[in-house]
mmCIF file of C-alpha atoms and ligand atoms in Angstrom:
data_model
loop_
_atom_site.group_PDB
_atom_site.id
_atom_site.type_symbol
_atom_site.label_atom_id
_atom_site.label_comp_id
_atom_site.label_asym_id
_atom_site.label_seq_id
_atom_site.Cartn_x
_atom_site.Cartn_y
_atom_site.Cartn_z
ATOM 1 C CA MET A 1 64.100 77.472 100.116
ATOM 2 C CA LYS A 2 67.634 76.888 101.364
ATOM 3 C CA ILE A 3 70.683 77.006 99.091
ATOM 4 C CA ALA A 4 74.276 75.923 99.749
ATOM 5 C CA LEU A 5 76.604 78.186 97.773
ATOM 6 C CA ALA A 6 80.219 77.357 96.928
ATOM 7 C CA TYR A 7 81.672 80.641 98.152
ATOM 8 C CA SER A 8 85.087 81.935 97.119
ATOM 9 C CA GLY A 9 85.021 85.356 98.728
ATOM 10 C CA GLY A 10 85.307 87.107 95.362
ATOM 11 C CA LEU A 11 82.965 89.540 93.640
ATOM 12 C CA ASP A 12 80.853 86.969 91.736
ATOM 13 C CA THR A 13 79.953 84.795 94.690
ATOM 14 C CA SER A 14 79.474 87.778 97.030
ATOM 15 C CA VAL A 15 76.959 89.279 94.613
ATOM 16 C CA ALA A 16 75.447 85.808 94.149
ATOM 17 C CA ILE A 17 74.459 85.604 97.832
ATOM 18 C CA ARG A 18 72.226 88.648 97.564
ATOM 19 C CA TRP A 19 70.917 87.695 94.123
ATOM 20 C CA LEU A 20 69.954 84.159 95.246
ATOM 21 C CA LYS A 21 68.156 85.510 98.314
ATOM 22 C CA GLU A 22 66.074 87.809 96.172
ATOM 23 C CA LYS A 23 65.423 85.619 93.165
ATOM 24 C CA TYR A 24 64.594 82.415 95.051
ATOM 25 C CA ASN A 25 63.444 83.981 98.306
ATOM 26 C CA ALA A 26 66.015 81.700 99.890
ATOM 27 C CA LYS A 27 68.355 81.374 102.805
ATOM 28 C CA VAL A 28 71.945 81.102 101.610
ATOM 29 C CA ILE A 29 74.514 78.929 103.380
ATOM 30 C CA CYS A 30 78.051 79.700 102.211
ATOM 31 C CA VAL A 31 80.644 76.956 101.942
ATOM 32 C CA TYR A 32 84.253 78.055 101.680
ATOM 33 C CA ALA A 33 86.564 75.144 100.872
ATOM 34 C CA ASP A 34 90.153 75.823 101.848
ATOM 35 C CA VAL A 35 92.326 73.925 99.374
ATOM 36 C CA GLY A 36 95.318 76.187 99.937
ATOM 37 C CA GLN A 37 94.232 79.533 98.496
ATOM 38 C CA GLY A 38 96.170 81.140 101.348
ATOM 39 C CA GLU A 39 93.486 83.736 102.000
ATOM 40 C CA ASP A 40 92.395 85.517 105.186
ATOM 41 C CA ILE A 41 89.630 83.187 106.383
ATOM 42 C CA ASN A 42 88.273 85.674 108.948
ATOM 43 C CA ALA A 43 87.804 88.346 106.326
ATOM 44 C CA ILE A 44 86.063 85.882 104.057
ATOM 45 C CA GLU A 45 83.640 84.788 106.761
ATOM 46 C CA LYS A 46 82.822 88.402 107.577
ATOM 47 C CA ARG A 47 82.313 89.261 103.921
ATOM 48 C CA ALA A 48 79.883 86.383 103.431
ATOM 49 C CA ILE A 49 77.769 87.431 106.398
ATOM 50 C CA ALA A 50 77.881 91.095 105.399
ATOM 51 C CA SER A 51 76.751 90.086 101.907
ATOM 52 C CA GLY A 52 73.691 88.382 103.367
ATOM 53 C CA ALA A 53 74.624 84.759 104.096
ATOM 54 C CA SER A 54 72.714 83.070 106.936
ATOM 55 C CA LYS A 55 75.672 80.919 107.826
ATOM 56 C CA VAL A 56 79.232 80.248 106.654
ATOM 57 C CA TYR A 57 81.106 76.967 106.699
ATOM 58 C CA VAL A 58 84.870 77.208 106.370
ATOM 59 C CA SER A 59 86.413 73.807 105.812
ATOM 60 C CA ASP A 60 90.103 73.050 105.868
ATOM 61 C CA LEU A 61 90.345 70.466 103.083
ATOM 62 C CA LYS A 62 94.044 70.800 102.299
ATOM 63 C CA GLU A 63 95.219 67.371 103.424
ATOM 64 C CA LYS A 64 92.177 65.670 101.905
ATOM 65 C CA PHE A 65 92.782 67.537 98.661
ATOM 66 C CA ILE A 66 96.370 66.358 98.430
ATOM 67 C CA LYS A 67 95.774 62.770 99.541
ATOM 68 C CA GLU A 68 92.519 61.930 97.767
ATOM 69 C CA PHE A 69 92.583 64.127 94.683
ATOM 70 C CA VAL A 70 96.138 65.247 93.902
ATOM 71 C CA PHE A 71 98.006 62.006 94.659
ATOM 72 C CA PRO A 72 95.782 59.823 92.459
ATOM 73 C CA ALA A 73 96.455 62.244 89.592
ATOM 74 C CA LEU A 74 100.171 62.184 90.393
ATOM 75 C CA LYS A 75 100.235 58.377 90.392
ATOM 76 C CA ALA A 76 98.335 58.344 87.108
ATOM 77 C CA GLY A 77 100.726 60.876 85.575
ATOM 78 C CA ALA A 78 97.735 63.004 84.565
ATOM 79 C CA VAL A 79 98.621 65.996 82.405
ATOM 80 C CA TYR A 80 96.056 67.622 80.103
ATOM 81 C CA GLU A 81 97.281 68.437 76.607
ATOM 82 C CA GLN A 82 100.878 67.778 77.662
ATOM 83 C CA LYS A 83 101.065 70.923 79.819
ATOM 84 C CA TYR A 84 98.228 71.475 82.278
ATOM 85 C CA LEU A 85 98.739 69.735 85.632
ATOM 86 C CA LEU A 86 95.003 70.106 86.375
ATOM 87 C CA ALA A 87 95.203 72.037 89.652
ATOM 88 C CA THR A 88 91.863 73.836 89.281
ATOM 89 C CA ALA A 89 90.171 70.805 87.760
ATOM 90 C CA LEU A 90 91.220 68.573 90.678
ATOM 91 C CA SER A 91 89.819 70.911 93.324
ATOM 92 C CA ARG A 92 86.294 70.951 91.886
ATOM 93 C CA PRO A 93 85.171 67.422 92.767
ATOM 94 C CA LEU A 94 86.350 68.005 96.349
ATOM 95 C CA ILE A 95 84.448 71.286 96.627
ATOM 96 C CA VAL A 96 81.388 69.468 95.289
ATOM 97 C CA TRP A 97 81.860 66.762 97.918
ATOM 98 C CA GLU A 98 81.958 69.377 100.695
ATOM 99 C CA LEU A 99 78.957 71.195 99.260
ATOM 100 C CA VAL A 100 76.958 67.969 99.291
ATOM 101 C CA ARG A 101 77.998 67.281 102.885
ATOM 102 C CA VAL A 102 76.868 70.718 104.067
ATOM 103 C CA ALA A 103 73.694 70.633 101.967
ATOM 104 C CA ALA A 104 72.697 67.380 103.714
ATOM 105 C CA LEU A 105 73.559 68.771 107.159
ATOM 106 C CA GLU A 106 71.573 71.954 106.542
ATOM 107 C CA LYS A 107 68.756 70.232 104.663
ATOM 108 C CA CYS A 108 69.216 72.419 101.592
ATOM 109 C CA ASP A 109 67.034 72.100 98.493
ATOM 110 C CA ALA A 110 69.614 73.408 96.057
ATOM 111 C CA VAL A 111 73.285 74.152 95.536
ATOM 112 C CA ALA A 112 74.849 77.045 93.669
ATOM 113 C CA HIS A 113 78.247 77.984 92.245
ATOM 114 C CA GLY A 114 79.790 81.134 90.788
ATOM 115 C CA CYS A 115 80.998 79.733 87.453
ATOM 116 C CA THR A 116 80.277 81.358 84.119
ATOM 117 C CA GLY A 117 78.632 79.587 81.197
ATOM 118 C CA LYS A 118 81.840 79.655 79.138
ATOM 119 C CA GLY A 119 84.151 77.512 81.176
ATOM 120 C CA ASN A 120 84.920 73.997 82.336
ATOM 121 C CA ASP A 121 84.195 74.605 85.988
ATOM 122 C CA GLN A 122 80.405 74.785 85.582
ATOM 123 C CA VAL A 123 80.594 71.282 84.082
ATOM 124 C CA ARG A 124 82.776 69.947 86.889
ATOM 125 C CA PHE A 125 80.498 71.376 89.583
ATOM 126 C CA GLU A 126 77.223 70.295 88.079
ATOM 127 C CA VAL A 127 78.196 66.852 86.791
ATOM 128 C CA GLY A 128 79.764 66.223 90.213
ATOM 129 C CA MET A 129 76.530 67.291 91.911
ATOM 130 C CA MET A 130 74.405 65.218 89.553
ATOM 131 C CA THR A 131 76.493 62.183 90.475
ATOM 132 C CA LEU A 132 76.768 62.683 94.244
ATOM 133 C CA ALA A 133 73.388 64.302 94.963
ATOM 134 C CA PRO A 134 71.006 63.935 92.023
ATOM 135 C CA HIS A 135 68.054 65.163 94.097
ATOM 136 C CA LEU A 136 69.506 68.661 94.552
ATOM 137 C CA LYS A 137 68.775 71.485 92.156
ATOM 138 C CA ASN A 138 71.801 73.190 90.565
ATOM 139 C CA ILE A 139 71.803 76.964 90.279
ATOM 140 C CA ALA A 140 74.385 79.000 88.375
ATOM 141 C CA PRO A 141 73.630 82.678 89.129
ATOM 142 C CA VAL A 142 76.347 84.080 86.865
ATOM 143 C CA ARG A 143 74.799 82.224 83.919
ATOM 144 C CA GLU A 144 71.352 83.522 84.774
ATOM 145 C CA TRP A 145 71.606 87.079 85.953
ATOM 146 C CA GLU A 146 71.545 90.109 83.732
ATOM 147 C CA LEU A 147 74.728 91.695 85.058
ATOM 148 C CA ALA A 148 76.757 91.860 81.864
ATOM 149 C CA SER A 149 80.115 93.049 83.147
ATOM 150 C CA ARG A 150 82.299 93.395 86.186
ATOM 151 C CA GLU A 151 81.273 97.083 86.341
ATOM 152 C CA GLU A 152 77.591 96.186 86.523
ATOM 153 C CA GLU A 153 78.312 93.680 89.272
ATOM 154 C CA ILE A 154 80.162 96.353 91.241
ATOM 155 C CA GLU A 155 77.236 98.716 90.769
ATOM 156 C CA TYR A 156 74.825 96.017 91.983
ATOM 157 C CA ALA A 157 77.081 95.438 94.989
ATOM 158 C CA HIS A 158 77.110 99.138 95.876
ATOM 159 C CA LYS A 159 73.338 99.356 95.569
ATOM 160 C CA HIS A 160 72.887 96.458 97.979
ATOM 161 C CA ASN A 161 75.658 97.301 100.437
ATOM 162 C CA ILE A 162 77.725 94.276 99.551
ATOM 163 C CA PRO A 163 81.229 94.949 100.881
ATOM 164 C CA ILE A 164 83.288 94.585 97.740
ATOM 165 C CA ASN A 165 85.734 97.342 98.580
ATOM 166 C CA VAL A 166 87.508 94.649 100.559
ATOM 167 C CA THR A 167 87.437 92.329 97.554
ATOM 168 C CA LYS A 168 90.952 92.327 96.182
ATOM 169 C CA LYS A 169 90.978 93.717 92.678
ATOM 170 C CA SER A 170 93.316 92.203 90.164
ATOM 171 C CA PRO A 171 93.331 92.543 86.381
ATOM 172 C CA TYR A 172 93.473 88.731 86.226
ATOM 173 C CA SER A 173 91.126 85.942 87.196
ATOM 174 C CA ILE A 174 93.160 83.765 89.525
ATOM 175 C CA ASP A 175 92.335 80.356 90.933
ATOM 176 C CA LYS A 176 94.839 79.119 93.479
ATOM 177 C CA ASN A 177 95.330 75.902 95.406
ATOM 178 C CA LEU A 178 98.207 73.779 96.704
ATOM 179 C CA TRP A 179 98.725 72.027 93.362
ATOM 180 C CA GLY A 180 99.041 75.233 91.363
ATOM 181 C CA ILE A 181 97.625 78.503 90.118
ATOM 182 C CA SER A 182 95.485 79.217 87.053
ATOM 183 C CA ILE A 183 95.559 82.733 85.654
ATOM 184 C CA GLU A 184 93.211 84.098 82.996
ATOM 185 C CA CYS A 185 91.799 87.385 81.621
ATOM 186 C CA GLY A 186 93.303 90.829 81.213
ATOM 187 C CA THR A 187 96.341 91.329 79.025
ATOM 188 C CA ILE A 188 97.043 87.599 78.661
ATOM 189 C CA GLU A 189 93.955 87.147 76.475
ATOM 190 C CA ASP A 190 96.082 88.053 73.450
ATOM 191 C CA PRO A 191 97.992 84.828 72.829
ATOM 192 C CA SER A 192 100.609 86.521 70.662
ATOM 193 C CA VAL A 193 101.859 88.671 73.527
ATOM 194 C CA GLU A 194 104.307 87.533 76.197
ATOM 195 C CA PRO A 195 102.758 87.868 79.673
ATOM 196 C CA ASP A 196 103.964 90.630 81.960
ATOM 197 C CA GLU A 197 106.157 89.542 84.830
ATOM 198 C CA ASN A 198 103.402 90.687 87.239
ATOM 199 C CA VAL A 199 101.121 87.903 85.984
ATOM 200 C CA TYR A 200 103.149 85.351 87.925
ATOM 201 C CA GLN A 201 102.172 84.959 91.565
ATOM 202 C CA ILE A 202 104.435 82.325 93.103
ATOM 203 C CA THR A 203 107.376 81.733 90.762
ATOM 204 C CA LYS A 204 110.433 83.800 89.985
ATOM 205 C CA SER A 205 111.545 84.162 86.410
ATOM 206 C CA ALA A 206 114.532 82.050 85.394
ATOM 207 C CA GLN A 207 116.617 85.227 85.125
ATOM 208 C CA ASP A 208 115.888 86.202 88.723
ATOM 209 C CA ALA A 209 116.378 82.691 90.112
ATOM 210 C CA PRO A 210 119.578 81.964 92.096
ATOM 211 C CA ASP A 211 122.776 81.474 90.106
ATOM 212 C CA LYS A 212 123.586 78.304 92.028
ATOM 213 C CA PRO A 213 121.579 75.095 91.678
ATOM 214 C CA THR A 214 119.484 73.725 94.542
ATOM 215 C CA TYR A 215 119.458 69.959 95.109
ATOM 216 C CA VAL A 216 116.478 68.173 96.630
ATOM 217 C CA GLU A 217 116.061 64.525 97.478
ATOM 218 C CA ILE A 218 112.538 63.135 97.472
ATOM 219 C CA TYR A 219 111.470 59.725 98.747
ATOM 220 C CA PHE A 220 108.329 58.104 97.372
ATOM 221 C CA ASN A 221 106.466 55.262 99.026
ATOM 222 C CA LYS A 222 104.099 53.291 96.751
ATOM 223 C CA GLY A 223 103.796 56.155 94.313
ATOM 224 C CA GLU A 224 103.309 58.909 96.909
ATOM 225 C CA PRO A 225 105.878 61.378 98.251
ATOM 226 C CA ALA A 226 106.753 60.684 101.885
ATOM 227 C CA LYS A 227 110.087 62.362 102.653
ATOM 228 C CA LEU A 228 111.858 65.523 101.602
ATOM 229 C CA ASN A 229 115.628 65.745 102.083
ATOM 230 C CA GLY A 230 115.521 62.832 104.514
ATOM 231 C CA LYS A 231 112.673 64.225 106.659
ATOM 232 C CA THR A 232 109.276 62.583 106.919
ATOM 233 C CA LEU A 233 106.666 65.312 106.395
ATOM 234 C CA SER A 234 102.896 65.435 105.949
ATOM 235 C CA SER A 235 101.696 65.396 102.356
ATOM 236 C CA THR A 236 100.621 69.023 102.625
ATOM 237 C CA ASP A 237 103.978 70.097 104.070
ATOM 238 C CA ILE A 238 105.911 68.390 101.283
ATOM 239 C CA VAL A 239 103.819 70.163 98.652
ATOM 240 C CA CYS A 240 104.068 73.556 100.408
ATOM 241 C CA LYS A 241 107.810 73.265 100.864
ATOM 242 C CA LEU A 242 108.305 72.288 97.207
ATOM 243 C CA ASN A 243 106.124 75.176 96.050
ATOM 244 C CA GLU A 244 108.502 77.445 97.917
ATOM 245 C CA ILE A 245 111.764 75.869 96.718
ATOM 246 C CA GLY A 246 110.449 75.414 93.173
ATOM 247 C CA GLY A 247 109.066 78.952 93.051
ATOM 248 C CA ILE A 248 112.411 80.460 94.014
ATOM 249 C CA ASN A 249 114.098 78.479 91.245
ATOM 250 C CA GLY A 250 111.573 79.480 88.591
ATOM 251 C CA ILE A 251 110.104 75.980 88.220
ATOM 252 C CA GLY A 252 106.670 75.232 86.772
ATOM 253 C CA ARG A 253 105.597 78.192 84.642
ATOM 254 C CA VAL A 254 103.265 77.219 81.816
ATOM 255 C CA ASP A 255 101.954 79.379 78.960
ATOM 256 C CA MET A 256 99.572 77.414 76.774
ATOM 257 C CA MET A 257 96.635 77.355 74.415
ATOM 258 C CA GLU A 258 94.009 75.040 75.839
ATOM 259 C CA ASN A 259 90.952 73.283 74.423
ATOM 260 C CA ARG A 260 88.071 73.782 76.817
ATOM 261 C CA LEU A 261 85.339 71.192 77.036
ATOM 262 C CA VAL A 262 82.779 73.736 75.812
ATOM 263 C CA GLY A 263 84.660 74.123 72.543
ATOM 264 C CA ILE A 264 86.432 77.414 73.166
ATOM 265 C CA LYS A 265 90.187 77.739 72.904
ATOM 266 C CA SER A 266 91.757 79.827 75.629
ATOM 267 C CA ARG A 267 95.175 81.136 76.519
ATOM 268 C CA GLU A 268 96.148 80.043 79.999
ATOM 269 C CA ILE A 269 98.999 80.875 82.323
ATOM 270 C CA TYR A 270 99.790 78.425 85.104
ATOM 271 C CA GLU A 271 102.314 78.032 87.879
ATOM 272 C CA PHE A 272 103.022 74.521 89.189
ATOM 273 C CA PRO A 273 106.281 74.500 91.166
ATOM 274 C CA ALA A 274 105.625 71.540 93.498
ATOM 275 C CA ALA A 275 103.518 69.687 90.957
ATOM 276 C CA THR A 276 106.214 69.926 88.289
ATOM 277 C CA ILE A 277 108.872 68.628 90.672
ATOM 278 C CA LEU A 278 106.743 65.760 91.989
ATOM 279 C CA MET A 279 105.547 64.666 88.540
ATOM 280 C CA ASN A 280 109.166 64.606 87.433
ATOM 281 C CA VAL A 281 110.316 62.551 90.389
ATOM 282 C CA HIS A 282 107.438 60.130 90.046
ATOM 283 C CA ARG A 283 108.062 59.533 86.353
ATOM 284 C CA GLU A 284 111.755 59.019 87.046
ATOM 285 C CA LEU A 285 111.095 56.456 89.728
ATOM 286 C CA GLU A 286 108.629 54.610 87.532
ATOM 287 C CA SER A 287 111.190 54.316 84.783
ATOM 288 C CA LEU A 288 113.513 52.660 87.293
ATOM 289 C CA VAL A 289 111.079 50.124 88.736
ATOM 290 C CA LEU A 290 108.339 49.417 86.177
ATOM 291 C CA ASP A 291 108.701 46.887 83.385
ATOM 292 C CA ARG A 292 108.530 48.316 79.897
ATOM 293 C CA GLU A 293 105.055 47.096 78.924
ATOM 294 C CA THR A 294 103.368 48.318 82.120
ATOM 295 C CA MET A 295 105.095 51.654 81.779
ATOM 296 C CA HIS A 296 104.068 52.168 78.177
ATOM 297 C CA TYR A 297 100.507 51.013 78.781
ATOM 298 C CA LYS A 298 100.277 53.398 81.712
ATOM 299 C CA GLU A 299 101.044 56.293 79.386
ATOM 300 C CA LEU A 300 97.861 55.518 77.453
ATOM 301 C CA ILE A 301 95.885 55.403 80.684
ATOM 302 C CA ALA A 302 97.370 58.751 81.782
ATOM 303 C CA GLN A 303 95.975 60.456 78.715
ATOM 304 C CA LYS A 304 92.448 59.175 79.375
ATOM 305 C CA TYR A 305 92.715 59.854 83.100
ATOM 306 C CA SER A 306 93.652 63.489 82.465
ATOM 307 C CA GLU A 307 90.616 63.879 80.208
ATOM 308 C CA LEU A 308 88.319 62.434 82.865
ATOM 309 C CA ILE A 309 89.608 64.986 85.374
ATOM 310 C CA TYR A 310 89.406 67.839 82.901
ATOM 311 C CA TYR A 311 85.920 66.896 81.711
ATOM 312 C CA GLY A 312 84.424 66.795 85.210
ATOM 313 C CA LEU A 313 84.107 63.001 85.347
ATOM 314 C CA TRP A 314 85.982 62.434 88.614
ATOM 315 C CA TYR A 315 83.127 60.435 90.115
ATOM 316 C CA SER A 316 82.620 58.262 87.036
ATOM 317 C CA PRO A 317 82.874 54.450 86.995
ATOM 318 C CA LEU A 318 85.725 54.600 84.479
ATOM 319 C CA LYS A 319 87.813 56.788 86.768
ATOM 320 C CA LYS A 320 87.325 54.268 89.571
ATOM 321 C CA ALA A 321 88.299 51.382 87.334
ATOM 322 C CA LEU A 322 91.422 53.162 86.127
ATOM 323 C CA ASP A 323 92.385 53.856 89.758
ATOM 324 C CA ALA A 324 92.396 50.125 90.393
ATOM 325 C CA PHE A 325 94.803 49.623 87.502
ATOM 326 C CA ILE A 326 97.008 52.533 88.545
ATOM 327 C CA ASN A 327 97.212 51.479 92.190
ATOM 328 C CA GLN A 328 98.250 47.987 91.110
ATOM 329 C CA THR A 329 101.168 49.533 89.187
ATOM 330 C CA GLN A 330 102.286 51.628 92.164
ATOM 331 C CA LYS A 331 103.054 48.846 94.648
ATOM 332 C CA GLU A 332 106.782 49.038 93.976
ATOM 333 C CA VAL A 333 107.115 52.711 93.101
ATOM 334 C CA THR A 334 109.210 53.274 96.203
ATOM 335 C CA GLY A 335 112.602 54.925 96.385
ATOM 336 C CA PHE A 336 114.644 58.103 96.124
ATOM 337 C CA VAL A 337 115.203 60.613 93.382
ATOM 338 C CA ARG A 338 117.739 63.415 93.609
ATOM 339 C CA LEU A 339 116.909 66.491 91.565
ATOM 340 C CA LYS A 340 118.830 69.515 90.475
ATOM 341 C CA LEU A 341 116.768 72.710 90.309
ATOM 342 C CA TYR A 342 118.347 75.498 88.376
ATOM 343 C CA LYS A 343 116.863 78.556 86.663
ATOM 344 C CA GLY A 344 113.546 77.036 85.669
ATOM 345 C CA MET A 345 114.953 73.568 85.058
ATOM 346 C CA CYS A 346 114.220 70.566 87.170
ATOM 347 C CA ASN A 347 116.331 67.554 86.253
ATOM 348 C CA PRO A 348 116.720 64.195 87.967
ATOM 349 C CA VAL A 349 120.409 63.527 88.605
ATOM 350 C CA GLY A 350 120.188 60.377 90.737
ATOM 351 C CA ARG A 351 117.714 57.606 91.568
ATOM 352 C CA LYS A 352 117.703 54.570 93.843
ATOM 353 C CA SER A 353 115.159 51.908 94.799
ATOM 354 C CA SER A 354 115.199 48.452 96.316
ATOM 355 C CA TYR A 355 112.705 47.534 93.569
ATOM 356 C CA SER A 356 115.008 48.786 90.827
ATOM 357 C CA LEU A 357 115.017 46.652 87.684
ATOM 358 C CA TYR A 358 118.334 48.115 86.604
ATOM 359 C CA ASN A 359 121.004 45.444 86.456
ATOM 360 C CA LEU A 360 124.511 46.818 86.138
ATOM 361 C CA ASN A 361 125.963 43.457 85.105
ATOM 362 C CA LEU A 362 123.571 43.331 82.170
ATOM 363 C CA ALA A 363 123.810 46.974 81.150
ATOM 364 C CA THR A 364 127.518 47.607 81.530
ATOM 365 C CA TYR A 365 129.874 47.961 78.566
ATOM 366 C CA GLU A 366 132.752 46.949 80.817
ATOM 367 C CA LYS A 367 134.403 43.530 81.003
ATOM 368 C CA SER A 368 132.266 42.547 83.979
ATOM 369 C CA SER A 369 129.218 42.160 81.708
ATOM 370 C CA THR A 370 127.324 38.920 82.207
ATOM 371 C CA PHE A 371 125.100 39.396 79.182
ATOM 372 C CA ASP A 372 125.659 36.752 76.505
ATOM 373 C CA GLN A 373 125.879 38.877 73.379
ATOM 374 C CA ARG A 374 125.368 35.870 71.114
ATOM 375 C CA LEU A 375 121.711 35.885 72.174
ATOM 376 C CA GLY A 376 121.351 39.143 70.287
ATOM 377 C CA GLU A 377 121.891 37.479 66.924
ATOM 378 C CA GLY A 378 118.864 35.179 67.034
ATOM 379 C CA PHE A 379 116.714 37.881 68.564
ATOM 380 C CA VAL A 380 117.414 40.359 65.805
ATOM 381 C CA LYS A 381 116.857 37.741 63.105
ATOM 382 C CA LEU A 382 113.393 36.871 64.359
ATOM 383 C CA TRP A 383 112.440 40.447 65.190
ATOM 384 C CA GLY A 384 113.248 41.623 61.679
ATOM 385 C CA LEU A 385 111.962 38.496 59.886
ATOM 386 C CA PRO A 386 108.537 39.830 58.758
ATOM 387 C CA TYR A 387 110.171 42.870 57.181
ATOM 388 C CA LYS A 388 112.825 40.793 55.492
ATOM 389 C CA ILE A 389 110.166 38.518 53.944
ATOM 390 C CA LYS A 390 108.259 41.533 52.678
ATOM 391 C CA ALA A 391 111.411 43.099 51.229
ATOM 392 C CA LEU A 392 112.383 39.861 49.464
ATOM 393 C CA ARG A 393 108.950 39.614 47.894
ATOM 394 C CA ARG A 394 109.186 43.182 46.658
ATOM 395 C CA ARG A 395 112.488 42.373 44.926
ATOM 396 C CA LYS A 396 110.955 39.488 42.946
HETATM 397 N N1 LIG B 401 91.433 76.418 82.312
HETATM 398 C C1 LIG B 401 91.590 75.837 83.600
HETATM 399 C C2 LIG B 401 90.608 74.722 83.808
HETATM 400 O O1 LIG B 401 89.681 74.598 83.093
HETATM 401 C C3 LIG B 401 91.557 76.841 84.698
HETATM 402 C C4 LIG B 401 90.301 77.574 84.989
HETATM 403 C C5 LIG B 401 90.611 78.516 86.097
HETATM 404 N N2 LIG B 401 89.654 79.450 86.494
HETATM 405 C C6 LIG B 401 89.957 80.735 86.786
HETATM 406 N N3 LIG B 401 89.101 81.444 87.411
HETATM 407 N N4 LIG B 401 91.105 81.284 86.472
HETATM 408 O O2 LIG B 401 90.776 73.928 84.695
#
């Protein structure tokens, strides 16, 4: 048997290599998907081999992640439960895609992941696999094995010479990519307690942020960011640069209670510097160029779209259909937004587009107004008519 394992380099998946070999008498091919974790790739490759992998694939998927997974979510305005910008959730369907590619190349019979049975990620991995490669068996070692705690896993690792002393130990479970960081476990599991400052990995606190505001100007082309402060940059570079600038200014910290798909509520800490800035800019530009009805209808779509991402339904027919709608709305979402970043705040202070629907002559309260105010009278009369009729009847 041959198994392709989604390998992260952490304790769970390192132990999983050995466990899979033994339990299934299998060869294990590790697949490390680089979506911007910022880890030492060499060390990860070495660790996989030392843990018993027959082969390791390291794939740089950063640009693909941003272009094909993050930007559609950005254009949709996808936010789960008003706060979660879906960074972890968006990376899963891409990792699945890569796993399927390698499994085909290596003629694997099964795929495996290191998710627990309590979270959303097992759903995203397995539903993704079922959709893209229904013939492959799904294995979830962490759900199956009898290692009940981190301590027991460490003991298992020692017994089998799995090099976990190089595995970075943190009191938190951290999942990082270019769109943001998810932090769980440890002291943050008590939702009544404010997280320690050391929980945060890439953002400064508002107190420690600079006392002077930073201005950034971002240009969007058809709903996607294309320039930062006048410079054309790759999608990945724009996101990286904004993570840096946003992080320094304390932008994008989230502390929330979240409804998992499996029914559990959990306390989550997130950091989304670039994502927060780009979502803000995008929304601002849309409110300049979209007509009211499209804009409001799109808000309904955004809610559903965020659920599809969160629930592991990225490769579903509905998601594809919604993309068609969203892309149609983005054809004129082109223009500039100027933002002021200051101590955790990120506020648009200027916007400009050749597709702008703003008409100064109509909106102005100055003498130059071309709007015929008499039109208002008839409009109001008809708009309020049903309510007037009802009120008159009530008086009778
Ligand atoms: N709750 C988030 C989600 O379901 C994040 C999960 C992150 N995983 C982790 N190991 N911290 O998408």
